[in-house]
Amino acid sequence: MKYSLSRIAEELGVSKATVSQVLNGKARSARISEQLERRIVEFCREVNYVPNIHARRINRKYSNTLGFLINRGIMVGNDNPFADYNLSSILGGAVLAAEDMGLRVIIQLYRKDMEDSCVFEWLRNQEIDGLIYYGLDIPEKWRRIFIEEHRSIVGIGIEAEQEIATVNIDNFGISEKLTEKLIADGRKKFMYLSGIDGSYVSDERKKGFLSALNKNGIDKSFVNVISAKFSEELAEKTVFEHISDEDAIICANDDMAIGAIKALKKLKKDIPKEIAVAGADNVLVGRYTTPSLTTFDNRQHDMGEEAVKLICEMIKGKKAENIVLPSEIIVREST
């Protein structure tokens, strides 16, 4: 015999609302006795009654759950997304902010071969109230559908625009400032290691670097720009094979800067006397390299927290906005 909420209430001699409140975990707030709660729960277990989760979602306005979608395209040379300091710190900030607001966060990885419907059904089935996206730029098809369906979406590390909310640091400005500091220190011949093609963060940091050179009249013929795809191993190989008479290496993230330091040590280069090295992101391990790494702060935890606050405001009707957090240079021994 298949049991419904109504049949359970009838057989137990209680109201349908009482059964529903118990199954939704609201027995205490509804002042239902522990004895009655236990009786209802045990009866449902005996008759193998499973609530219709989808129907419950449809009947309530919010699921009190946020989705966090990670684009696997950002991962180079590592299959574990949580080994990435940026991602784990951003997610930590988001989860703690969500906890403070009484929300849950569920995580999904995105691959190129994944059906687009997996992303949209998350929202359409009301499994989540809004979506935080981290990675390379949002595909144009997704962007169009999110806008048409008026979804609450916040992107971290993607290009700012009017209709999709974003949270970033000022990647251009802080990269320009870091480069100008090295120029002021007397550095004139640069190698620059950029990140993944199509990464907004990588592009902005490279633009900031080139802008500083242009503003300070540095001859571009003395500049060697190479993509090392945010990879420590590839950066080490690149520097080992391509370094010549440069007196500074600036990298679009700290992992590549650590790889550069490894290569320079193999080449018996004196850091920073002969050549300075600077990174970006302020990952934890950069404090403990030898020499310790000059970098700038990516404010990962703050970006995760701000993304949750912003998406909650959007769920309540606020328009999309773009948040840009200020950053600061952290000078250590490598420069």
mmCIF file of C-alpha atoms in Angstrom:
data_model
loop_
_atom_site.group_PDB
_atom_site.id
_atom_site.type_symbol
_atom_site.label_atom_id
_atom_site.label_comp_id
_atom_site.label_asym_id
_atom_site.label_seq_id
_atom_site.Cartn_x
_atom_site.Cartn_y
_atom_site.Cartn_z
ATOM 1 C CA MET A 1 0.000 0.000 0.000
ATOM 2 C CA LYS A 2 1.323 3.413 -0.960
ATOM 3 C CA TYR A 3 1.056 5.980 1.814
ATOM 4 C CA SER A 4 0.387 9.680 1.350
ATOM 5 C CA LEU A 5 0.670 12.515 3.860
ATOM 6 C CA SER A 6 -3.129 12.492 4.232
ATOM 7 C CA ARG A 7 -3.328 8.738 4.874
ATOM 8 C CA ILE A 8 -0.557 8.898 7.507
ATOM 9 C CA ALA A 9 -2.367 11.742 9.302
ATOM 10 C CA GLU A 10 -5.659 9.808 9.185
ATOM 11 C CA GLU A 11 -4.183 6.576 10.583
ATOM 12 C CA LEU A 12 -2.346 8.406 13.378
ATOM 13 C CA GLY A 13 -5.325 10.614 14.207
ATOM 14 C CA VAL A 14 -3.431 13.884 13.731
ATOM 15 C CA SER A 15 -3.624 16.721 11.268
ATOM 16 C CA LYS A 16 -1.823 16.678 7.916
ATOM 17 C CA ALA A 17 -0.058 19.895 8.972
ATOM 18 C CA THR A 18 1.349 18.169 12.079
ATOM 19 C CA VAL A 19 2.835 15.345 10.002
ATOM 20 C CA SER A 20 4.279 17.849 7.543
ATOM 21 C CA GLN A 21 5.878 19.950 10.296
ATOM 22 C CA VAL A 22 7.529 16.890 11.838
ATOM 23 C CA LEU A 23 8.918 15.696 8.475
ATOM 24 C CA ASN A 24 10.228 19.188 7.734
ATOM 25 C CA GLY A 25 12.098 19.357 11.049
ATOM 26 C CA LYS A 26 9.789 21.994 12.536
ATOM 27 C CA ALA A 27 8.366 19.998 15.437
ATOM 28 C CA ARG A 28 10.027 22.178 18.094
ATOM 29 C CA SER A 29 8.944 25.514 16.609
ATOM 30 C CA ALA A 30 5.402 24.117 16.152
ATOM 31 C CA ARG A 31 5.398 22.966 19.808
ATOM 32 C CA ILE A 32 4.784 19.334 18.901
ATOM 33 C CA SER A 33 5.695 16.997 21.751
ATOM 34 C CA GLU A 34 8.738 14.758 21.455
ATOM 35 C CA GLN A 35 6.493 11.749 22.046
ATOM 36 C CA LEU A 36 4.232 12.624 19.079
ATOM 37 C CA GLU A 37 7.195 13.519 16.902
ATOM 38 C CA ARG A 38 8.819 10.164 17.601
ATOM 39 C CA ARG A 39 5.529 8.364 16.915
ATOM 40 C CA ILE A 40 5.144 10.043 13.518
ATOM 41 C CA VAL A 41 8.760 9.462 12.503
ATOM 42 C CA GLU A 42 8.652 5.783 13.499
ATOM 43 C CA PHE A 43 5.371 5.222 11.660
ATOM 44 C CA CYS A 44 6.765 6.807 8.467
ATOM 45 C CA ARG A 45 9.816 4.577 8.741
ATOM 46 C CA GLU A 46 7.670 1.455 9.183
ATOM 47 C CA VAL A 47 5.543 2.188 6.112
ATOM 48 C CA ASN A 48 8.628 3.318 4.141
ATOM 49 C CA TYR A 49 7.185 6.756 3.459
ATOM 50 C CA VAL A 50 9.555 9.120 1.598
ATOM 51 C CA PRO A 51 8.420 12.750 1.230
ATOM 52 C CA ASN A 52 8.139 14.135 -2.288
ATOM 53 C CA ILE A 53 11.107 16.508 -2.182
ATOM 54 C CA HIS A 54 10.324 18.141 -5.518
ATOM 55 C CA ALA A 55 6.761 18.874 -4.483
ATOM 56 C CA ARG A 56 8.002 20.429 -1.259
ATOM 57 C CA ARG A 57 10.372 22.664 -3.233
ATOM 58 C CA ILE A 58 7.577 23.824 -5.526
ATOM 59 C CA ASN A 59 5.373 24.670 -2.550
ATOM 60 C CA ARG A 60 7.905 26.951 -0.918
ATOM 61 C CA LYS A 61 9.471 30.123 -2.236
ATOM 62 C CA TYR A 62 13.125 29.440 -1.324
ATOM 63 C CA SER A 63 15.261 26.341 -0.885
ATOM 64 C CA ASN A 64 17.734 28.222 1.370
ATOM 65 C CA THR A 65 20.509 26.617 -0.673
ATOM 66 C CA LEU A 66 23.154 28.170 -2.908
ATOM 67 C CA GLY A 67 25.028 26.397 -5.685
ATOM 68 C CA PHE A 68 28.796 26.779 -6.203
ATOM 69 C CA LEU A 69 29.861 25.808 -9.730
ATOM 70 C CA ILE A 70 33.575 25.260 -10.399
ATOM 71 C CA ASN A 71 34.878 25.298 -13.948
ATOM 72 C CA ARG A 72 37.471 22.516 -14.225
ATOM 73 C CA GLY A 73 39.219 24.517 -16.955
ATOM 74 C CA ILE A 74 41.065 26.511 -14.289
ATOM 75 C CA MET A 75 42.846 23.369 -13.059
ATOM 76 C CA VAL A 76 46.188 22.728 -14.735
ATOM 77 C CA GLY A 77 48.208 19.687 -13.690
ATOM 78 C CA ASN A 78 46.009 18.893 -10.671
ATOM 79 C CA ASP A 79 42.759 16.908 -10.630
ATOM 80 C CA ASN A 80 41.878 17.967 -7.084
ATOM 81 C CA PRO A 81 40.178 21.386 -7.177
ATOM 82 C CA PHE A 82 40.509 21.806 -3.422
ATOM 83 C CA ALA A 83 44.292 21.592 -3.625
ATOM 84 C CA ASP A 84 44.108 25.060 -5.183
ATOM 85 C CA TYR A 85 44.585 27.664 -2.439
ATOM 86 C CA ASN A 86 42.526 30.310 -4.237
ATOM 87 C CA LEU A 87 39.526 28.041 -4.702
ATOM 88 C CA SER A 88 39.592 26.488 -1.235
ATOM 89 C CA SER A 89 39.856 29.935 0.399
ATOM 90 C CA ILE A 90 37.087 31.428 -1.747
ATOM 91 C CA LEU A 91 34.851 28.467 -0.982
ATOM 92 C CA GLY A 92 35.707 28.741 2.717
ATOM 93 C CA GLY A 93 34.621 32.379 2.770
ATOM 94 C CA ALA A 94 31.410 31.502 0.944
ATOM 95 C CA VAL A 95 30.516 28.564 3.205
ATOM 96 C CA LEU A 96 31.115 30.530 6.409
ATOM 97 C CA ALA A 97 29.055 33.481 5.148
ATOM 98 C CA ALA A 98 26.259 31.099 4.113
ATOM 99 C CA GLU A 99 26.328 29.434 7.536
ATOM 100 C CA ASP A 100 25.909 32.814 9.214
ATOM 101 C CA MET A 101 22.804 33.380 7.089
ATOM 102 C CA GLY A 102 21.331 29.934 7.709
ATOM 103 C CA LEU A 103 22.020 28.734 4.155
ATOM 104 C CA ARG A 104 23.565 25.599 2.698
ATOM 105 C CA VAL A 105 26.062 25.423 -0.170
ATOM 106 C CA ILE A 106 26.210 22.540 -2.631
ATOM 107 C CA ILE A 107 29.131 22.151 -5.044
ATOM 108 C CA GLN A 108 29.225 21.032 -8.665
ATOM 109 C CA LEU A 109 32.197 20.629 -11.014
ATOM 110 C CA TYR A 110 31.729 21.655 -14.646
ATOM 111 C CA ARG A 111 33.479 19.989 -17.579
ATOM 112 C CA LYS A 112 33.297 20.933 -21.261
ATOM 113 C CA ASP A 113 31.566 17.652 -22.106
ATOM 114 C CA MET A 114 28.851 18.130 -19.476
ATOM 115 C CA GLU A 115 25.301 18.762 -20.640
ATOM 116 C CA ASP A 116 24.281 22.399 -20.201
ATOM 117 C CA SER A 117 20.975 21.228 -18.751
ATOM 118 C CA CYS A 118 22.843 20.047 -15.621
ATOM 119 C CA VAL A 119 23.508 23.694 -14.816
ATOM 120 C CA PHE A 120 20.065 25.091 -15.664
ATOM 121 C CA GLU A 121 18.028 22.305 -14.020
ATOM 122 C CA TRP A 122 19.752 23.059 -10.726
ATOM 123 C CA LEU A 123 17.954 26.394 -10.773
ATOM 124 C CA ARG A 124 14.785 25.400 -12.619
ATOM 125 C CA ASN A 125 14.046 22.553 -10.186
ATOM 126 C CA GLN A 126 14.509 24.987 -7.282
ATOM 127 C CA GLU A 127 17.322 22.922 -5.821
ATOM 128 C CA ILE A 128 19.190 26.212 -5.363
ATOM 129 C CA ASP A 129 18.094 29.839 -5.044
ATOM 130 C CA GLY A 130 21.165 31.238 -6.748
ATOM 131 C CA LEU A 131 24.489 30.250 -8.262
ATOM 132 C CA ILE A 132 28.091 31.313 -7.581
ATOM 133 C CA TYR A 133 30.361 30.550 -10.535
ATOM 134 C CA TYR A 134 34.146 30.359 -10.332
ATOM 135 C CA GLY A 135 36.511 29.898 -13.235
ATOM 136 C CA LEU A 136 36.936 31.046 -16.799
ATOM 137 C CA ASP A 137 34.372 33.338 -18.415
ATOM 138 C CA ILE A 138 30.765 32.122 -18.375
ATOM 139 C CA PRO A 139 29.835 30.565 -21.758
ATOM 140 C CA GLU A 140 27.766 32.942 -23.895
ATOM 141 C CA LYS A 141 24.835 30.511 -24.087
ATOM 142 C CA TRP A 142 24.671 30.293 -20.294
ATOM 143 C CA ARG A 143 24.920 34.038 -19.944
ATOM 144 C CA ARG A 144 21.978 34.570 -22.291
ATOM 145 C CA ILE A 145 19.773 32.013 -20.524
ATOM 146 C CA PHE A 146 20.648 33.302 -17.037
ATOM 147 C CA ILE A 147 19.651 36.803 -18.097
ATOM 148 C CA GLU A 148 16.458 35.719 -19.915
ATOM 149 C CA GLU A 149 15.320 33.662 -16.914
ATOM 150 C CA HIS A 150 16.284 36.383 -14.408
ATOM 151 C CA ARG A 151 18.506 34.052 -12.394
ATOM 152 C CA SER A 152 20.566 35.183 -9.430
ATOM 153 C CA ILE A 153 24.143 34.541 -10.567
ATOM 154 C CA VAL A 154 27.443 35.861 -9.185
ATOM 155 C CA GLY A 155 30.723 35.203 -10.999
ATOM 156 C CA ILE A 156 34.108 35.263 -9.265
ATOM 157 C CA GLY A 157 37.144 35.849 -11.467
ATOM 158 C CA ILE A 158 35.121 36.652 -14.591
ATOM 159 C CA GLU A 159 34.804 39.860 -16.598
ATOM 160 C CA ALA A 160 32.460 42.461 -15.140
ATOM 161 C CA GLU A 161 29.355 43.386 -17.102
ATOM 162 C CA GLN A 162 25.969 44.971 -16.462
ATOM 163 C CA GLU A 163 23.641 41.970 -16.253
ATOM 164 C CA ILE A 164 25.748 39.317 -14.487
ATOM 165 C CA ALA A 165 27.022 40.230 -11.019
ATOM 166 C CA THR A 166 30.738 39.758 -10.319
ATOM 167 C CA VAL A 167 33.216 39.938 -7.448
ATOM 168 C CA ASN A 168 36.917 40.566 -8.162
ATOM 169 C CA ILE A 169 39.932 42.358 -6.809
ATOM 170 C CA ASP A 170 41.395 45.208 -8.877
ATOM 171 C CA ASN A 171 43.671 42.878 -10.845
ATOM 172 C CA PHE A 172 44.735 45.522 -13.369
ATOM 173 C CA GLY A 173 45.474 48.220 -10.814
ATOM 174 C CA ILE A 174 47.418 46.121 -8.338
ATOM 175 C CA SER A 175 49.471 44.408 -11.069
ATOM 176 C CA GLU A 176 50.361 47.831 -12.474
ATOM 177 C CA LYS A 177 51.324 49.033 -8.998
ATOM 178 C CA LEU A 178 53.532 45.989 -8.323
ATOM 179 C CA THR A 179 55.340 46.443 -11.638
ATOM 180 C CA GLU A 180 55.900 50.150 -10.938
ATOM 181 C CA LYS A 181 57.432 49.228 -7.571
ATOM 182 C CA LEU A 182 59.989 46.997 -9.289
ATOM 183 C CA ILE A 183 60.726 49.704 -11.862
ATOM 184 C CA ALA A 184 61.256 52.178 -9.013
ATOM 185 C CA ASP A 185 63.705 49.648 -7.515
ATOM 186 C CA GLY A 186 65.768 49.917 -10.702
ATOM 187 C CA ARG A 187 64.547 46.830 -12.604
ATOM 188 C CA LYS A 188 64.450 47.346 -16.383
ATOM 189 C CA LYS A 189 64.511 43.972 -18.128
ATOM 190 C CA PHE A 190 61.438 41.865 -17.425
ATOM 191 C CA MET A 191 60.139 38.366 -18.004
ATOM 192 C CA TYR A 192 56.394 38.072 -17.462
ATOM 193 C CA LEU A 193 54.686 34.695 -16.973
ATOM 194 C CA SER A 194 50.977 34.877 -17.820
ATOM 195 C CA GLY A 195 48.241 32.387 -16.959
ATOM 196 C CA ILE A 196 45.563 30.439 -18.837
ATOM 197 C CA ASP A 197 44.276 31.796 -22.151
ATOM 198 C CA GLY A 198 40.734 33.068 -21.689
ATOM 199 C CA SER A 199 41.199 33.828 -17.997
ATOM 200 C CA TYR A 200 39.937 37.321 -17.219
ATOM 201 C CA VAL A 201 42.156 37.488 -14.138
ATOM 202 C CA SER A 202 45.256 36.555 -16.140
ATOM 203 C CA ASP A 203 44.419 39.045 -18.901
ATOM 204 C CA GLU A 204 43.868 41.912 -16.462
ATOM 205 C CA ARG A 205 47.109 41.239 -14.618
ATOM 206 C CA LYS A 206 49.067 41.167 -17.877
ATOM 207 C CA LYS A 207 47.431 44.413 -19.018
ATOM 208 C CA GLY A 208 48.383 46.057 -15.714
ATOM 209 C CA PHE A 209 51.985 44.911 -16.144
ATOM 210 C CA LEU A 210 52.201 46.249 -19.711
ATOM 211 C CA SER A 211 50.535 49.516 -18.701
ATOM 212 C CA ALA A 212 53.200 50.121 -16.035
ATOM 213 C CA LEU A 213 55.954 49.513 -18.588
ATOM 214 C CA ASN A 214 54.337 51.929 -21.017
ATOM 215 C CA LYS A 215 53.832 54.644 -18.382
ATOM 216 C CA ASN A 216 57.461 54.393 -17.331
ATOM 217 C CA GLY A 217 58.958 54.299 -20.832
ATOM 218 C CA ILE A 218 60.331 50.756 -20.562
ATOM 219 C CA ASP A 219 61.382 49.487 -23.998
ATOM 220 C CA LYS A 220 59.137 46.511 -24.883
ATOM 221 C CA SER A 221 62.055 44.878 -26.713
ATOM 222 C CA PHE A 222 63.487 44.128 -23.256
ATOM 223 C CA VAL A 223 60.303 42.306 -22.212
ATOM 224 C CA ASN A 224 59.699 38.565 -22.574
ATOM 225 C CA VAL A 225 56.025 37.582 -22.099
ATOM 226 C CA ILE A 226 55.357 33.821 -21.965
ATOM 227 C CA SER A 227 52.279 31.827 -20.927
ATOM 228 C CA ALA A 228 52.999 29.265 -18.219
ATOM 229 C CA LYS A 229 49.281 28.530 -17.659
ATOM 230 C CA PHE A 230 49.324 29.199 -13.884
ATOM 231 C CA SER A 231 51.470 26.037 -13.500
ATOM 232 C CA GLU A 232 54.436 25.807 -11.120
ATOM 233 C CA GLU A 233 56.047 23.009 -13.164
ATOM 234 C CA LEU A 234 55.626 24.774 -16.503
ATOM 235 C CA ALA A 235 56.948 28.038 -15.039
ATOM 236 C CA GLU A 236 60.055 26.281 -13.731
ATOM 237 C CA LYS A 237 60.701 24.730 -17.157
ATOM 238 C CA THR A 238 60.015 28.033 -18.968
ATOM 239 C CA VAL A 239 62.368 30.085 -16.823
ATOM 240 C CA PHE A 240 65.102 27.451 -16.952
ATOM 241 C CA GLU A 241 64.951 27.360 -20.760
ATOM 242 C CA HIS A 242 64.287 31.019 -21.610
ATOM 243 C CA ILE A 243 65.925 33.243 -18.999
ATOM 244 C CA SER A 244 68.733 35.436 -20.361
ATOM 245 C CA ASP A 245 69.729 38.815 -18.967
ATOM 246 C CA GLU A 246 66.414 39.762 -17.294
ATOM 247 C CA ASP A 247 66.633 41.386 -13.878
ATOM 248 C CA ALA A 248 63.003 40.750 -12.849
ATOM 249 C CA ILE A 249 60.361 38.047 -13.288
ATOM 250 C CA ILE A 250 56.725 38.918 -12.585
ATOM 251 C CA CYS A 251 54.174 36.094 -12.551
ATOM 252 C CA ALA A 252 50.386 36.111 -12.817
ATOM 253 C CA ASN A 253 50.141 33.860 -9.764
ATOM 254 C CA ASP A 254 52.300 32.631 -6.881
ATOM 255 C CA ASP A 255 52.533 29.034 -8.113
ATOM 256 C CA MET A 256 54.401 30.205 -11.215
ATOM 257 C CA ALA A 257 56.602 32.492 -9.098
ATOM 258 C CA ILE A 258 57.574 29.524 -6.921
ATOM 259 C CA GLY A 259 58.413 27.560 -10.073
ATOM 260 C CA ALA A 260 60.516 30.507 -11.286
ATOM 261 C CA ILE A 261 62.445 30.583 -7.991
ATOM 262 C CA LYS A 262 63.176 26.845 -8.311
ATOM 263 C CA ALA A 263 64.588 27.346 -11.819
ATOM 264 C CA LEU A 264 66.709 30.337 -10.780
ATOM 265 C CA LYS A 265 68.203 28.338 -7.912
ATOM 266 C CA LYS A 266 69.185 25.575 -10.329
ATOM 267 C CA LEU A 267 70.844 28.254 -12.466
ATOM 268 C CA LYS A 268 72.689 29.609 -9.390
ATOM 269 C CA LYS A 269 71.062 33.031 -9.731
ATOM 270 C CA ASP A 270 71.125 35.331 -6.693
ATOM 271 C CA ILE A 271 67.563 36.341 -5.726
ATOM 272 C CA PRO A 272 66.949 39.266 -5.445
ATOM 273 C CA LYS A 273 70.429 40.701 -6.063
ATOM 274 C CA GLU A 274 70.679 39.514 -9.667
ATOM 275 C CA ILE A 275 67.002 39.015 -10.379
ATOM 276 C CA ALA A 276 63.799 39.841 -8.508
ATOM 277 C CA VAL A 277 60.749 37.559 -8.504
ATOM 278 C CA ALA A 278 57.169 38.584 -7.734
ATOM 279 C CA GLY A 279 53.911 36.664 -7.833
ATOM 280 C CA ALA A 280 50.227 37.273 -7.265
ATOM 281 C CA ASP A 281 47.526 35.860 -4.928
ATOM 282 C CA ASN A 282 49.382 35.700 -1.579
ATOM 283 C CA VAL A 283 49.042 31.943 -1.153
ATOM 284 C CA LEU A 284 50.153 30.581 2.203
ATOM 285 C CA VAL A 285 53.245 28.718 0.962
ATOM 286 C CA GLY A 286 54.725 31.940 -0.462
ATOM 287 C CA ARG A 287 55.574 33.069 3.053
ATOM 288 C CA TYR A 288 57.823 30.065 3.553
ATOM 289 C CA THR A 289 59.727 29.821 0.262
ATOM 290 C CA THR A 290 63.418 30.738 0.285
ATOM 291 C CA PRO A 291 63.494 33.615 -0.321
ATOM 292 C CA SER A 292 59.956 34.452 0.824
ATOM 293 C CA LEU A 293 57.787 35.685 -2.032
ATOM 294 C CA THR A 294 56.743 39.259 -2.828
ATOM 295 C CA THR A 295 53.159 39.194 -4.071
ATOM 296 C CA PHE A 296 49.789 40.926 -3.806
ATOM 297 C CA ASP A 297 46.698 39.846 -1.915
ATOM 298 C CA ASN A 298 43.911 38.158 -3.890
ATOM 299 C CA ARG A 299 41.512 38.439 -0.889
ATOM 300 C CA GLN A 300 40.082 35.006 -1.604
ATOM 301 C CA HIS A 301 38.106 34.632 1.616
ATOM 302 C CA ASP A 302 36.615 38.116 1.227
ATOM 303 C CA MET A 303 35.549 37.413 -2.368
ATOM 304 C CA GLY A 304 33.680 34.271 -1.289
ATOM 305 C CA GLU A 305 31.983 36.137 1.541
ATOM 306 C CA GLU A 306 31.018 39.100 -0.665
ATOM 307 C CA ALA A 307 29.649 36.762 -3.352
ATOM 308 C CA VAL A 308 27.255 35.163 -0.831
ATOM 309 C CA LYS A 309 26.109 38.530 0.519
ATOM 310 C CA LEU A 310 25.555 39.832 -2.996
ATOM 311 C CA ILE A 311 23.640 36.804 -4.219
ATOM 312 C CA CYS A 312 21.363 36.923 -1.175
ATOM 313 C CA GLU A 313 20.518 40.547 -1.966
ATOM 314 C CA MET A 314 19.830 39.597 -5.589
ATOM 315 C CA ILE A 315 17.495 36.781 -4.536
ATOM 316 C CA LYS A 316 15.512 39.432 -2.670
ATOM 317 C CA GLY A 317 15.288 41.577 -5.802
ATOM 318 C CA LYS A 318 18.429 43.718 -5.919
ATOM 319 C CA LYS A 319 19.917 44.305 -9.368
ATOM 320 C CA ALA A 320 23.218 42.758 -10.395
ATOM 321 C CA GLU A 321 26.310 44.775 -9.514
ATOM 322 C CA ASN A 322 30.062 44.418 -9.879
ATOM 323 C CA ILE A 323 32.153 44.509 -6.717
ATOM 324 C CA VAL A 324 35.861 45.320 -6.978
ATOM 325 C CA LEU A 325 37.849 44.827 -3.777
ATOM 326 C CA PRO A 326 41.077 46.774 -3.227
ATOM 327 C CA SER A 327 44.294 44.816 -2.852
ATOM 328 C CA GLU A 328 47.731 45.494 -1.414
ATOM 329 C CA ILE A 329 51.310 44.590 -2.257
ATOM 330 C CA ILE A 330 53.079 42.332 0.221
ATOM 331 C CA VAL A 331 56.819 42.919 -0.006
ATOM 332 C CA ARG A 332 59.056 40.042 1.057
ATOM 333 C CA GLU A 333 62.604 38.863 0.397
ATOM 334 C CA SER A 334 62.305 37.896 -3.295
ATOM 335 C CA THR A 335 62.407 41.540 -4.445
#
